[in-house]
Amino acid sequence: MSTKKTKVLFLIHTLQIGGAERVLVDLVNRLDKNKFDITVMTVVNVGVLKSELDLGVRYRTIFDFKFLKKLGGGEKKYAESINPSAKKNLFKEAFIKTYTNFWKRVDLKKFYKKHISEKYDVEVAFLEGIPAKIIANSTNPYSKKLCWIHVDLKNEPKSDRFFNNLAEQQKTYDRFNQIICVSKVVRSSFLEKIGTIEEKVKVIYNPIDKNAILKQSEKEIGENDSLSPASARVYTASPKVPFTFCSVGRLSKQKGYDRLIRVAKKLEENGYSFKIDIIGVGPEEANLIKQIEELNVNSVALLGYRKNPYPHIKNADVFICSSRAEGFSTATAEAIILKKAIISTKCSGVEEMLGENSEYGLICENNEVGLFDAMKSILDQPELKSHYEEKVAERTVIFDIDQTISKIEEVLGYEK
């Protein structure tokens, strides 16, 4: 006798390349399809990660802004969130302002009724901001409503712009049955800023598939890889250097690559020989290219999008996270699985991974001085690299994807 499946809706803004988006695709692909009937819905129909959803996962969308794709340099570039020009586009900026204001004024209950007509047992806002506002205004009284919080809302308050004030934000999150935070620091910041019943706010680390990462890392660099259009504009550092840093992340202000480039220039001026491979695409790409040119930085290579970044991380000497803010850095977790020595700025989640006193990786102050000092220390003391490679191996045990998926399936379990 067949058991009735639980119908689950996951709502996210887009499926462009990003940490939360990658996590969602991996999560829904691994959920038990005998238990769950899964729909992934985007607010805006864009993102290369759409193609990576399993056939058993239904995809739906709300808006399809075709003119924005043209403004973004075409379907492919816009899907990968590449900014092909450092010049301001006044029309695009005006649209963004209008779009932001729309979410402050729209009747969300009417919006929900119009765009989410199907009934679900569980409705999940997989991001803060817009997805949270939509699901919080669900007109389905019988659904269980969950919200994932991926960022430290105090130190990375970018979703604030979609709310009229803090009171509206608090009212929005109060409507959820449960709030899932991706790290303890994210939970602490959420409770401090938003405030709600503590018992309904829990921590579940992002699911990381350790075996898949290790398997992918064994491939040759470039094997079965898909490159973004950015590959035509790669800035190649000299290959004949004794030391390689690697970083993986969206090219956005949050990831701090602008200051990493300035630190690289300062290290060059101090006579150090090294290179930094940065893997990713995003809205700051053109600005970073311009910065590299203007500062005449020779050590930084922008490698664009790599479907399989793991051979790059594996072959590097040190993984570096230069972020201004994180929730729980998926890329850093992946570097731990690959047993790489790690330098990370002090941001949410990193102490849970690398220890409060840098036991398993080098945590530095979240500024350019901190990054410079940490990178200089590793370059000056090769034994530090070996030390952290040995210590970080002890942390791979915290990533048990089967256990994490079981926790998430338990949270999704629908009880009427």
PDB file of N, CA and C in Angstrom, residues 17 48 76-77 80 82 221-234 279 281 303-308 312:
ATOM      1  N   ILE A  17      24.239  31.234  -9.654  1.00  0.00           N
ATOM      2  CA  ILE A  17      25.308  30.598  -8.905  1.00  0.00           C
ATOM      3  C   ILE A  17      25.506  31.303  -7.574  1.00  0.00           C
ATOM      4  N   VAL A  48      21.730  29.224 -13.993  1.00  0.00           N
ATOM      5  CA  VAL A  48      22.246  28.014 -14.630  1.00  0.00           C
ATOM      6  C   VAL A  48      22.003  26.771 -13.781  1.00  0.00           C
ATOM      7  N   LYS A  76      22.827  33.731 -21.145  1.00  0.00           N
ATOM      8  CA  LYS A  76      23.873  33.000 -20.426  1.00  0.00           C
ATOM      9  C   LYS A  76      24.549  33.868 -19.378  1.00  0.00           C
ATOM     10  N   LYS A  77      24.932  35.091 -19.778  1.00  0.00           N
ATOM     11  CA  LYS A  77      25.625  35.972 -18.839  1.00  0.00           C
ATOM     12  C   LYS A  77      24.718  36.364 -17.673  1.00  0.00           C
ATOM     13  N   GLU A  80      24.197  33.632 -15.130  1.00  0.00           N
ATOM     14  CA  GLU A  80      25.329  33.413 -14.235  1.00  0.00           C
ATOM     15  C   GLU A  80      25.658  34.655 -13.405  1.00  0.00           C
ATOM     16  N   ILE A  82      26.687  37.663 -14.329  1.00  0.00           N
ATOM     17  CA  ILE A  82      27.929  38.319 -14.729  1.00  0.00           C
ATOM     18  C   ILE A  82      27.623  39.760 -15.114  1.00  0.00           C
ATOM     19  N   ILE A 221      41.949  18.959 -13.841  1.00  0.00           N
ATOM     20  CA  ILE A 221      41.402  20.312 -13.965  1.00  0.00           C
ATOM     21  C   ILE A 221      40.903  20.521 -15.396  1.00  0.00           C
ATOM     22  N   GLY A 222      39.665  20.942 -15.501  1.00  0.00           N
ATOM     23  CA  GLY A 222      39.071  21.182 -16.803  1.00  0.00           C
ATOM     24  C   GLY A 222      38.293  20.005 -17.357  1.00  0.00           C
ATOM     25  N   GLU A 223      38.455  18.795 -16.758  1.00  0.00           N
ATOM     26  CA  GLU A 223      37.755  17.610 -17.261  1.00  0.00           C
ATOM     27  C   GLU A 223      36.253  17.736 -17.013  1.00  0.00           C
ATOM     28  N   ASN A 224      35.463  17.592 -18.071  1.00  0.00           N
ATOM     29  CA  ASN A 224      33.992  17.699 -17.993  1.00  0.00           C
ATOM     30  C   ASN A 224      33.550  19.009 -17.354  1.00  0.00           C
ATOM     31  N   ASP A 225      34.358  20.032 -17.509  1.00  0.00           N
ATOM     32  CA  ASP A 225      34.048  21.312 -16.873  1.00  0.00           C
ATOM     33  C   ASP A 225      33.268  22.200 -17.834  1.00  0.00           C
ATOM     34  N   SER A 226      32.472  23.082 -17.246  1.00  0.00           N
ATOM     35  CA  SER A 226      31.772  24.064 -18.085  1.00  0.00           C
ATOM     36  C   SER A 226      32.255  25.441 -17.682  1.00  0.00           C
ATOM     37  N   LEU A 227      32.671  26.220 -18.651  1.00  0.00           N
ATOM     38  CA  LEU A 227      33.227  27.525 -18.377  1.00  0.00           C
ATOM     39  C   LEU A 227      32.205  28.612 -18.658  1.00  0.00           C
ATOM     40  N   SER A 228      32.274  29.672 -17.904  1.00  0.00           N
ATOM     41  CA  SER A 228      31.398  30.815 -18.138  1.00  0.00           C
ATOM     42  C   SER A 228      32.007  31.692 -19.223  1.00  0.00           C
ATOM     43  N   PRO A 229      31.238  32.672 -19.741  1.00  0.00           N
ATOM     44  CA  PRO A 229      31.812  33.624 -20.694  1.00  0.00           C
ATOM     45  C   PRO A 229      33.001  34.382 -20.115  1.00  0.00           C
ATOM     46  N   ALA A 230      33.103  34.406 -18.794  1.00  0.00           N
ATOM     47  CA  ALA A 230      34.223  35.105 -18.166  1.00  0.00           C
ATOM     48  C   ALA A 230      35.558  34.476 -18.551  1.00  0.00           C
ATOM     49  N   SER A 231      35.512  33.211 -18.994  1.00  0.00           N
ATOM     50  CA  SER A 231      36.768  32.535 -19.339  1.00  0.00           C
ATOM     51  C   SER A 231      37.510  33.250 -20.456  1.00  0.00           C
ATOM     52  N   ALA A 232      36.778  34.040 -21.240  1.00  0.00           N
ATOM     53  CA  ALA A 232      37.412  34.804 -22.314  1.00  0.00           C
ATOM     54  C   ALA A 232      38.207  35.985 -21.772  1.00  0.00           C
ATOM     55  N   ARG A 233      37.960  36.304 -20.490  1.00  0.00           N
ATOM     56  CA  ARG A 233      38.625  37.472 -19.902  1.00  0.00           C
ATOM     57  C   ARG A 233      39.413  37.079 -18.650  1.00  0.00           C
ATOM     58  N   VAL A 234      39.917  35.856 -18.619  1.00  0.00           N
ATOM     59  CA  VAL A 234      40.684  35.400 -17.472  1.00  0.00           C
ATOM     60  C   VAL A 234      41.982  36.193 -17.360  1.00  0.00           C
ATOM     61  N   ILE A 279      37.717  31.471  -8.228  1.00  0.00           N
ATOM     62  CA  ILE A 279      36.734  30.773  -9.058  1.00  0.00           C
ATOM     63  C   ILE A 279      35.340  31.292  -8.728  1.00  0.00           C
ATOM     64  N   VAL A 281      31.669  33.708 -10.573  1.00  0.00           N
ATOM     65  CA  VAL A 281      31.177  34.824 -11.372  1.00  0.00           C
ATOM     66  C   VAL A 281      30.221  35.628 -10.499  1.00  0.00           C
ATOM     67  N   LEU A 303      39.155  32.990 -12.686  1.00  0.00           N
ATOM     68  CA  LEU A 303      38.970  31.805 -13.509  1.00  0.00           C
ATOM     69  C   LEU A 303      37.535  31.596 -13.962  1.00  0.00           C
ATOM     70  N   GLY A 304      36.626  32.497 -13.604  1.00  0.00           N
ATOM     71  CA  GLY A 304      35.245  32.334 -14.028  1.00  0.00           C
ATOM     72  C   GLY A 304      34.551  31.192 -13.313  1.00  0.00           C
ATOM     73  N   TYR A 305      33.443  30.724 -13.894  1.00  0.00           N
ATOM     74  CA  TYR A 305      32.662  29.638 -13.301  1.00  0.00           C
ATOM     75  C   TYR A 305      33.255  28.287 -13.655  1.00  0.00           C
ATOM     76  N   ARG A 306      33.392  27.432 -12.677  1.00  0.00           N
ATOM     77  CA  ARG A 306      33.804  26.043 -12.886  1.00  0.00           C
ATOM     78  C   ARG A 306      32.744  25.148 -12.250  1.00  0.00           C
ATOM     79  N   LYS A 307      32.146  24.307 -13.073  1.00  0.00           N
ATOM     80  CA  LYS A 307      31.152  23.374 -12.537  1.00  0.00           C
ATOM     81  C   LYS A 307      31.791  22.461 -11.497  1.00  0.00           C
ATOM     82  N   ASN A 308      33.063  22.140 -11.714  1.00  0.00           N
ATOM     83  CA  ASN A 308      33.814  21.315 -10.761  1.00  0.00           C
ATOM     84  C   ASN A 308      35.042  22.082 -10.275  1.00  0.00           C
ATOM     85  N   HIS A 312      40.812  22.320  -8.431  1.00  0.00           N
ATOM     86  CA  HIS A 312      41.541  23.574  -8.175  1.00  0.00           C
ATOM     87  C   HIS A 312      41.857  23.713  -6.690  1.00  0.00           C
TER      88      HIS A 312
END
